[in-house]
Coordinates of C-alpha atoms in Angstrom, one line a residue:
M1 CA 7.2 17.7 15.5
N2 CA 5.9 18.5 18.7
A3 CA 4.4 16.2 21.3
T4 CA 0.9 16.6 20.1
E5 CA 1.8 15.8 16.5
A6 CA 4.3 12.6 17.4
R7 CA 1.4 11.7 19.3
A8 CA -1.0 11.6 16.5
A9 CA 1.3 10.5 14.2
G10 CA 2.7 7.5 16.5
G11 CA -1.1 6.3 17.1
L12 CA -2.4 6.5 13.8
A13 CA 0.7 4.4 12.4
L14 CA -0.3 1.7 15.2
V15 CA -3.8 1.9 14.1
F16 CA -2.7 1.1 10.7
A17 CA -0.4 -1.3 11.7
F18 CA -2.8 -3.3 13.8
R19 CA -5.3 -3.3 10.7
M20 CA -2.8 -4.4 8.1
L21 CA -1.4 -7.1 10.4
G22 CA -5.1 -8.5 10.8
M23 CA -5.1 -8.7 7.0
F24 CA -1.9 -10.1 6.2
M25 CA -1.4 -12.7 8.9
V26 CA -3.8 -15.1 7.3
L27 CA -1.5 -14.7 4.2
P28 CA 1.2 -17.4 4.8
V29 CA -1.3 -19.8 6.6
L30 CA -4.8 -19.6 5.0
A31 CA -3.6 -22.1 2.1
T32 CA -2.2 -24.8 4.8
Y33 CA -4.5 -24.8 7.6
G34 CA -7.6 -23.7 5.6
L35 CA -8.1 -26.9 3.9
E36 CA -9.2 -28.4 7.4
L37 CA -12.4 -26.2 7.2
D38 CA -15.7 -27.5 6.3
D39 CA -16.4 -27.2 2.4
A40 CA -12.9 -26.0 1.6
T41 CA -11.4 -26.1 -1.9
P42 CA -8.5 -24.5 -3.6
A43 CA -10.6 -22.0 -5.6
L44 CA -12.5 -20.8 -2.2
I45 CA -9.2 -20.7 -0.3
G46 CA -8.0 -18.3 -2.7
L47 CA -11.5 -16.4 -2.7
A48 CA -10.9 -16.1 1.2
I49 CA -7.2 -14.9 0.8
G50 CA -8.4 -12.2 -1.6
A51 CA -12.2 -11.4 -0.5
Y52 CA -10.9 -8.5 1.5
G53 CA -9.8 -6.6 -1.3
L54 CA -13.1 -6.1 -3.2
T55 CA -14.9 -4.3 -0.4
Q56 CA -12.1 -2.6 0.7
A57 CA -11.5 -1.1 -3.1
I58 CA -15.2 -0.4 -3.6
L59 CA -15.7 1.5 -0.1
Q60 CA -11.9 3.3 0.3
I61 CA -12.8 6.4 -1.5
P62 CA -16.6 6.6 -0.9
L63 CA -15.6 6.3 3.0
G64 CA -13.2 9.0 2.4
I65 CA -15.3 11.6 1.0
I66 CA -18.1 10.7 3.6
S67 CA -15.4 11.6 6.6
D68 CA -15.2 15.1 4.9
R69 CA -19.0 15.4 5.5
I70 CA -19.7 13.9 8.8
G71 CA -16.0 13.8 10.5
R72 CA -13.1 11.5 10.5
L73 CA -13.6 9.8 14.0
P74 CA -17.2 8.4 13.3
V75 CA -15.9 6.5 10.1
I76 CA -12.6 5.3 11.9
Y77 CA -14.8 4.1 14.6
L78 CA -17.3 2.5 12.6
G79 CA -14.5 0.8 10.1
L80 CA -12.5 -0.3 13.2
L81 CA -15.9 -1.8 14.6
V82 CA -16.5 -3.2 11.0
F83 CA -13.4 -5.0 11.0
A84 CA -13.7 -6.4 14.1
A85 CA -16.9 -7.9 13.5
G86 CA -15.7 -9.5 10.6
A87 CA -12.7 -11.2 12.2
A88 CA -14.6 -12.5 14.9
L89 CA -17.3 -13.9 12.4
A90 CA -14.4 -15.6 10.5
A91 CA -13.0 -16.9 14.0
S92 CA -16.4 -18.5 14.9
S93 CA -16.5 -20.3 11.9
D94 CA -16.0 -23.8 11.0
S95 CA -16.7 -23.6 7.2
I96 CA -14.8 -21.7 4.8
W97 CA -17.7 -19.8 3.7
G98 CA -17.9 -18.1 7.2
V99 CA -14.2 -17.5 6.5
I100 CA -15.1 -15.7 2.9
A101 CA -18.1 -13.9 4.9
G102 CA -15.7 -12.4 7.4
R103 CA -12.8 -11.6 5.1
V104 CA -15.7 -9.9 3.1
I105 CA -16.6 -7.8 6.1
Q106 CA -13.1 -6.9 7.2
G107 CA -12.3 -5.4 3.8
A108 CA -15.9 -3.2 4.3
G109 CA -14.0 -1.2 7.2
A110 CA -12.1 0.9 4.8
I111 CA -10.7 3.3 6.9
S112 CA -7.3 4.1 5.1
A113 CA -8.6 7.5 3.6
A114 CA -10.0 8.8 6.7
V115 CA -7.0 8.1 8.7
M116 CA -4.8 9.9 6.3
A117 CA -7.0 13.1 6.4
L118 CA -7.1 12.8 10.0
L119 CA -3.6 12.8 10.0
S120 CA -3.4 16.0 7.9
D121 CA -6.2 17.5 10.5
L122 CA -3.5 16.8 13.5
T123 CA -0.3 17.7 12.0
R124 CA 1.4 21.1 10.5
E125 CA 2.6 21.6 6.9
Q126 CA 6.0 21.2 7.5
H127 CA 5.8 18.2 9.5
R128 CA 3.3 16.1 7.4
T129 CA 5.8 14.4 5.2
K130 CA 7.7 12.7 8.1
A131 CA 4.0 11.9 9.7
M132 CA 2.9 10.2 6.4
A133 CA 6.3 8.2 6.1
M134 CA 5.9 6.9 9.8
I135 CA 2.6 5.5 8.5
G136 CA 3.9 4.1 5.4
M137 CA 7.0 2.4 7.5
S138 CA 4.3 0.8 9.8
I139 CA 2.4 -0.4 6.9
G140 CA 5.8 -2.0 5.4
L141 CA 6.5 -3.4 8.9
S142 CA 3.0 -4.9 9.4
F143 CA 3.6 -7.0 6.4
A144 CA 7.0 -8.3 7.5
V145 CA 5.9 -8.9 10.9
A146 CA 2.3 -10.9 9.8
M147 CA 4.4 -13.0 7.4
I148 CA 6.3 -14.1 10.4
I149 CA 3.9 -14.4 13.2
G150 CA 1.1 -15.6 11.5
P151 CA 2.2 -19.2 11.2
L152 CA 3.6 -19.0 15.0
L153 CA 0.2 -17.6 16.2
T154 CA -1.9 -20.3 14.1
H155 CA 0.4 -23.3 15.2
A156 CA -0.1 -22.4 18.7
F157 CA -3.8 -21.3 18.7
G158 CA -5.0 -22.7 15.5
L159 CA -6.7 -20.4 12.5
S160 CA -9.6 -19.6 14.6
G161 CA -7.2 -18.2 17.4
L162 CA -5.3 -16.2 14.7
F163 CA -8.7 -14.3 13.9
W164 CA -9.6 -13.5 17.4
V165 CA -6.2 -11.8 17.8
T166 CA -6.9 -9.8 15.0
T167 CA -10.5 -8.7 16.5
I168 CA -8.7 -7.9 19.8
M169 CA -6.1 -5.8 17.6
A170 CA -9.1 -4.0 16.0
L171 CA -10.7 -3.3 19.3
L172 CA -7.1 -2.1 20.8
G173 CA -7.4 0.4 17.8
M174 CA -10.2 2.1 18.8
L175 CA -8.9 2.7 22.3
I176 CA -5.9 4.0 20.5
V177 CA -8.1 6.6 18.4
A178 CA -10.1 7.3 21.6
A179 CA -6.7 8.5 23.5
M180 CA -5.4 10.6 20.5
P181 CA -5.4 14.5 20.6
K182 CA -8.7 16.0 19.0
A183 CA -8.4 17.9 16.0
S184 CA -9.6 21.5 16.3
S185 CA -11.0 21.3 13.1
Q186 CA -11.1 19.4 9.7
R187 CA -8.7 20.8 7.0
Q188 CA -8.9 20.4 3.1
H189 CA -6.0 19.1 1.8
R190 CA -5.5 17.9 -1.6
E191 CA -2.1 15.8 -0.7
S192 CA -3.8 13.6 1.5
V193 CA -7.6 13.3 0.5
V194 CA -9.5 12.5 -2.8
A195 CA -10.5 15.8 -4.5
R196 CA -12.9 15.5 -7.0
Q197 CA -12.1 18.2 -9.0
A198 CA -8.4 16.5 -9.7
L199 CA -10.2 13.0 -10.3
V200 CA -10.7 13.2 -14.0
A201 CA -7.2 14.4 -14.6
T202 CA -6.0 11.6 -12.7
L203 CA -7.7 8.8 -14.5
R204 CA -6.4 10.4 -17.7
H205 CA -3.1 10.3 -16.8
A206 CA -1.0 7.4 -18.9
D207 CA 2.1 7.2 -16.3
L208 CA -0.6 7.3 -13.4
L209 CA -2.5 4.5 -15.0
R210 CA 0.7 2.5 -15.6
L211 CA 1.5 2.9 -12.0
D212 CA -1.9 1.9 -10.9
F213 CA -1.8 -1.1 -13.2
S214 CA 1.5 -2.0 -11.5
I215 CA 0.2 -2.3 -8.0
L216 CA -2.7 -4.0 -9.3
V217 CA -0.5 -6.9 -10.8
L218 CA 2.1 -6.7 -7.9
H219 CA -0.7 -7.5 -5.4
A220 CA -2.5 -10.2 -7.7
V221 CA 0.9 -11.9 -8.1
L222 CA 1.4 -11.8 -4.3
M223 CA -2.0 -13.2 -3.5
A224 CA -2.2 -16.0 -6.1
S225 CA 1.6 -17.1 -5.3
F226 CA 0.3 -17.4 -1.8
V227 CA -2.3 -19.6 -2.5
V228 CA 0.3 -22.2 -3.6
L229 CA 3.8 -21.3 -2.0
P230 CA 2.8 -22.2 1.4
L231 CA 1.6 -25.7 0.2
A232 CA 4.8 -25.9 -1.9
L233 CA 7.0 -25.8 1.1
V234 CA 5.0 -28.6 2.8
E235 CA 5.2 -30.6 -0.6
P236 CA 7.4 -31.2 -2.6
G237 CA 9.6 -28.9 -0.2
G238 CA 9.1 -31.2 2.8
L239 CA 9.2 -28.4 5.5
P240 CA 6.2 -28.8 8.2
K241 CA 3.9 -25.8 8.4
E242 CA 4.6 -25.0 11.6
H243 CA 8.5 -23.9 10.5
H244 CA 7.6 -21.8 7.6
W245 CA 8.2 -18.8 9.5
W246 CA 12.0 -19.1 9.4
V247 CA 11.6 -19.0 5.8
Y248 CA 9.5 -15.8 5.5
L249 CA 11.7 -14.4 8.0
G250 CA 14.9 -15.0 6.1
A251 CA 13.4 -14.2 2.7
L252 CA 12.0 -10.9 3.8
L253 CA 15.2 -9.6 5.6
I254 CA 17.6 -10.8 2.9
G255 CA 15.1 -9.2 0.3
F256 CA 14.9 -5.9 2.4
C257 CA 18.6 -5.3 2.4
G258 CA 18.7 -6.4 -1.3
M259 CA 16.5 -3.9 -2.3
I260 CA 18.1 -0.6 -0.6
P261 CA 20.9 -0.4 -3.0
F262 CA 18.6 -0.2 -5.9
I263 CA 16.6 2.6 -4.5
V264 CA 19.6 4.5 -3.5
Y265 CA 20.8 4.1 -7.1
G266 CA 17.4 5.0 -8.4
E267 CA 17.0 8.3 -6.7
K268 CA 20.5 9.4 -6.8
K269 CA 21.2 8.8 -10.5
R270 CA 17.5 9.7 -11.3
Q271 CA 16.8 6.2 -12.8
M272 CA 13.6 5.2 -11.4
R273 CA 12.3 3.8 -14.6
R274 CA 15.1 1.6 -14.9
V275 CA 14.9 0.1 -11.3
L276 CA 10.9 -0.3 -11.9
L277 CA 11.8 -2.4 -15.3
G278 CA 14.4 -4.3 -13.4
A279 CA 12.2 -5.2 -10.6
V280 CA 9.5 -6.4 -13.0
G281 CA 11.8 -8.2 -14.8
L282 CA 13.1 -9.9 -11.4
L283 CA 9.3 -10.8 -10.5
L284 CA 9.0 -12.4 -14.0
F285 CA 11.9 -14.4 -13.5
C286 CA 10.9 -15.7 -10.0
E287 CA 7.5 -16.7 -11.2
V288 CA 9.0 -18.8 -14.2
F289 CA 11.6 -20.2 -11.7
F290 CA 8.7 -21.5 -9.4
W291 CA 6.9 -22.7 -12.5
L292 CA 10.0 -24.7 -14.0
L293 CA 12.4 -25.3 -11.0
G294 CA 10.3 -25.1 -7.7
N295 CA 10.3 -28.6 -6.9
S296 CA 13.1 -28.7 -3.8
L297 CA 13.0 -26.8 -0.5
W298 CA 16.0 -25.1 -1.1
A299 CA 14.9 -24.2 -4.6
L300 CA 11.8 -22.5 -3.1
V301 CA 13.7 -20.7 -0.6
L302 CA 16.1 -19.1 -3.1
G303 CA 12.9 -18.1 -5.0
M304 CA 11.1 -16.7 -2.3
V305 CA 14.3 -14.5 -1.3
L306 CA 14.5 -13.1 -5.0
F307 CA 10.5 -12.7 -4.9
F308 CA 10.6 -10.8 -2.0
T309 CA 13.7 -8.5 -3.1
A310 CA 11.6 -7.7 -6.1
F311 CA 8.3 -7.0 -4.0
N312 CA 9.7 -5.2 -1.4
L313 CA 11.5 -2.7 -3.9
L314 CA 8.5 -2.3 -6.1
E315 CA 6.3 -1.9 -2.6
A316 CA 8.7 0.9 -1.5
S317 CA 9.2 2.5 -5.3
L318 CA 5.6 2.8 -6.5
P319 CA 4.0 5.1 -3.9
S320 CA 7.3 7.4 -4.2
L321 CA 6.8 7.5 -8.3
I322 CA 3.1 8.3 -7.7
S323 CA 4.2 11.1 -5.5
K324 CA 6.5 12.3 -8.4
V325 CA 4.2 11.7 -11.0
A326 CA 1.0 13.1 -9.6
P327 CA 0.2 16.9 -10.8
A328 CA 0.6 19.5 -8.0
G329 CA -2.5 19.4 -5.7
G330 CA -3.3 15.7 -7.0
K331 CA -1.2 13.6 -4.9
G332 CA -3.9 12.6 -2.7
T333 CA -6.4 11.4 -5.4
A334 CA -3.7 10.0 -7.5
M335 CA -3.1 7.7 -3.9
G336 CA -6.6 7.1 -3.5
V337 CA -6.8 5.5 -7.1
Y338 CA -3.6 3.8 -6.6
S339 CA -4.8 2.5 -3.3
T340 CA -8.1 1.3 -4.7
S341 CA -6.0 -0.7 -7.5
Q342 CA -3.9 -2.2 -5.1
F343 CA -6.9 -3.8 -3.2
L344 CA -8.7 -4.7 -6.4
G345 CA -5.5 -6.8 -7.5
A346 CA -5.6 -8.4 -3.9
A347 CA -9.2 -9.6 -4.7
L348 CA -8.2 -10.8 -8.2
G349 CA -5.1 -12.4 -7.3
G350 CA -6.9 -14.5 -4.8
I351 CA -9.6 -15.3 -6.8
F352 CA -7.9 -16.3 -10.2
G353 CA -5.2 -17.9 -8.1
G354 CA -7.3 -20.3 -6.1
W355 CA -9.2 -21.1 -9.5
L356 CA -6.1 -21.8 -11.6
F357 CA -4.8 -23.9 -8.6
Q358 CA -8.1 -26.1 -8.7
Q359 CA -7.7 -26.3 -12.3
G360 CA -4.1 -27.3 -12.8
G361 CA -2.3 -27.1 -9.8
A362 CA 0.6 -25.1 -8.6
T363 CA 2.3 -24.8 -12.2
W364 CA -0.9 -23.3 -13.5
V365 CA -0.6 -20.6 -10.9
F366 CA 3.1 -19.7 -11.4
A367 CA 2.4 -19.9 -15.1
G368 CA -0.5 -17.5 -14.9
C369 CA 1.4 -15.2 -12.6
A370 CA 4.5 -15.1 -15.2
V371 CA 1.9 -14.5 -17.9
L372 CA 0.9 -11.5 -15.9
C373 CA 4.3 -10.4 -15.0
A374 CA 4.8 -10.4 -18.9
L375 CA 2.1 -8.3 -19.6
W376 CA 3.1 -5.8 -16.6
L377 CA 6.3 -5.3 -18.5
M378 CA 5.0 -4.4 -21.7
V379 CA 2.9 -1.9 -20.1
V380 CA 5.6 -0.2 -18.2
I381 CA 8.3 -0.2 -20.7
G382 CA 6.6 2.7 -22.2
M383 CA 6.6 4.7 -19.2
N384 CA 8.6 7.9 -19.1
E385 CA 11.3 8.7 -16.7
P386 CA 9.4 10.6 -14.0
P387 CA 10.3 14.1 -13.1
Y388 CA 12.2 14.2 -10.0
V389 CA 10.4 16.8 -8.0
T390 CA 8.9 17.5 -4.5
S391 CA 5.3 18.4 -3.5
L392 CA 5.0 21.5 -1.6
R393 CA 1.9 23.3 0.0
L394 CA 2.1 26.7 1.0
P395 CA -0.7 28.8 2.7
L396 CA -1.7 31.9 1.1
A397 CA -3.0 35.2 2.6
K398 CA -6.2 36.6 1.0
A399 CA -4.4 39.4 -0.7
A400 CA -2.0 36.9 -2.6
L401 CA -5.4 34.7 -3.7
Q402 CA -6.6 37.8 -5.8
D403 CA -3.0 38.3 -7.5
K404 CA -4.0 36.4 -11.0
G405 CA -0.5 36.4 -12.1
L406 CA 1.1 34.5 -8.9
A407 CA 1.1 30.9 -10.4
E408 CA 2.5 32.4 -13.8
R409 CA 5.1 33.9 -12.4
L410 CA 6.2 30.9 -9.9
L411 CA 6.2 28.8 -12.7
A412 CA 8.7 31.0 -14.6
L413 CA 10.9 30.5 -11.6
P414 CA 14.0 27.5 -12.5
G415 CA 13.0 24.3 -10.7
V416 CA 9.3 25.0 -10.4
T417 CA 7.5 22.8 -12.5
D418 CA 3.6 22.8 -11.6
V419 CA 1.5 25.2 -9.6
V420 CA -2.0 25.1 -8.5
V421 CA -3.7 27.7 -6.7
A422 CA -6.4 26.2 -4.0
S423 CA -8.6 29.1 -3.4
E424 CA -10.9 27.2 -1.3
E425 CA -7.9 26.2 1.0
E426 CA -6.2 29.4 0.8
A427 CA -3.1 27.6 -0.2
I428 CA -0.9 27.1 -3.2
Y429 CA 0.4 23.7 -4.3
L430 CA 3.8 23.5 -6.1
K431 CA 6.1 20.6 -7.6
I432 CA 9.6 21.7 -7.1
D433 CA 12.9 20.3 -8.3
T434 CA 15.0 20.9 -4.9
L435 CA 18.7 20.5 -6.5
V436 CA 17.4 23.8 -8.7
I437 CA 15.4 25.7 -6.4
D438 CA 15.6 26.2 -2.6
R439 CA 12.7 25.4 -0.7
N440 CA 13.1 27.7 2.4
E441 CA 13.8 30.4 -0.4
L442 CA 10.8 29.8 -2.2
E443 CA 8.6 29.7 1.2
R444 CA 10.2 33.3 1.8
L445 CA 9.2 34.5 -1.7
V446 CA 5.9 33.4 -1.4
S447 CA 5.1 34.5 2.1
T448 CA 6.3 38.0 1.6
G449 CA 4.8 38.4 -1.8
A450 CA 8.3 38.9 -3.4
V451 CA 7.8 36.6 -6.6
A452 CA 9.1 38.7 -9.1

């Protein structure tokens, strides 16, 4: 990447990180500190934890489409401003209802699709995968940091102070966007935006739907579990809430290191389906473990280490599986539906986790999560082994666009599994097996018109 591209990718990764920090920092603390708010009940705490996901799920795809029409920057600025306003409302509230309203407003600042589209506008084709990987890493890192600094900030400044920090980060995000390089034009790119022509096929694809269900259940289980886990660390765990950060730090670090060998095995041996099933099975085991044996601090710590190993493994592998399974030119649409499912899962998990906790205590929540994981396992067991392919987008000259047999000839090449010509973009999308066909050679054949 050149300096401009690196600056754009780094800046947008930081914007993403600030925003996700604001979303996730409340996760480990709202159950313990939120009960001090007026009118707070376990059910309303759960609603506050997951409320952002509902508006995020509803608005993410529409705002991405709007950004295609009015421009990326207006949508991003407005989204960050709305996010800051929601955080400020939650910070100013002494009641759980104000926090819920603030979280709902935060979720309405749904800028993910617009940010990814802006990244495509600011980076060249050959560097886009690296730029998107930077944003993916920033999201994962922000979750880990949020779980650690959330308890520390809340202990120092209270729940209100935590939301004020979130407000400041959103405003800093606006300054970062303002200082970034400006795109010379908006590019249509089906790998990073939702393409309406690919939406129906995406919603009918059985394995993509299984992966959408997977991320929905994963985040539902995460949110529901964190309605009760922070409280369980206090009682019966006996760990004061200001010391919870070291549990999360240790569990996340061990979980991150623990998932790496499985990712390497799955990719190198082409056994990602087996890895997915194993991770879901481990998550099911964790919920049953919490349900039956989570009555001491060390049992809870052990369970959380295993939980975060499974969570990190799934959080890392599911987007990769979406990329493999999505048809050529359909990755952006598939990721849009996937992200919507993720936020919907967060909303449902918080709401039902809080309700179950109010009805029957922690055991009901863990039992409910175990049932969800068992259902998830039944859904994904019928999934096919994903194709081990790489997405590729190549520009096409006007003469090549008129070549009606180009797609058919490319599909006849060993290692090319899918081809879509996007005339409106003057480009062609391919899915290729890089162990069979060399990417550089394919680019040369297309650019020179030498496809036999």
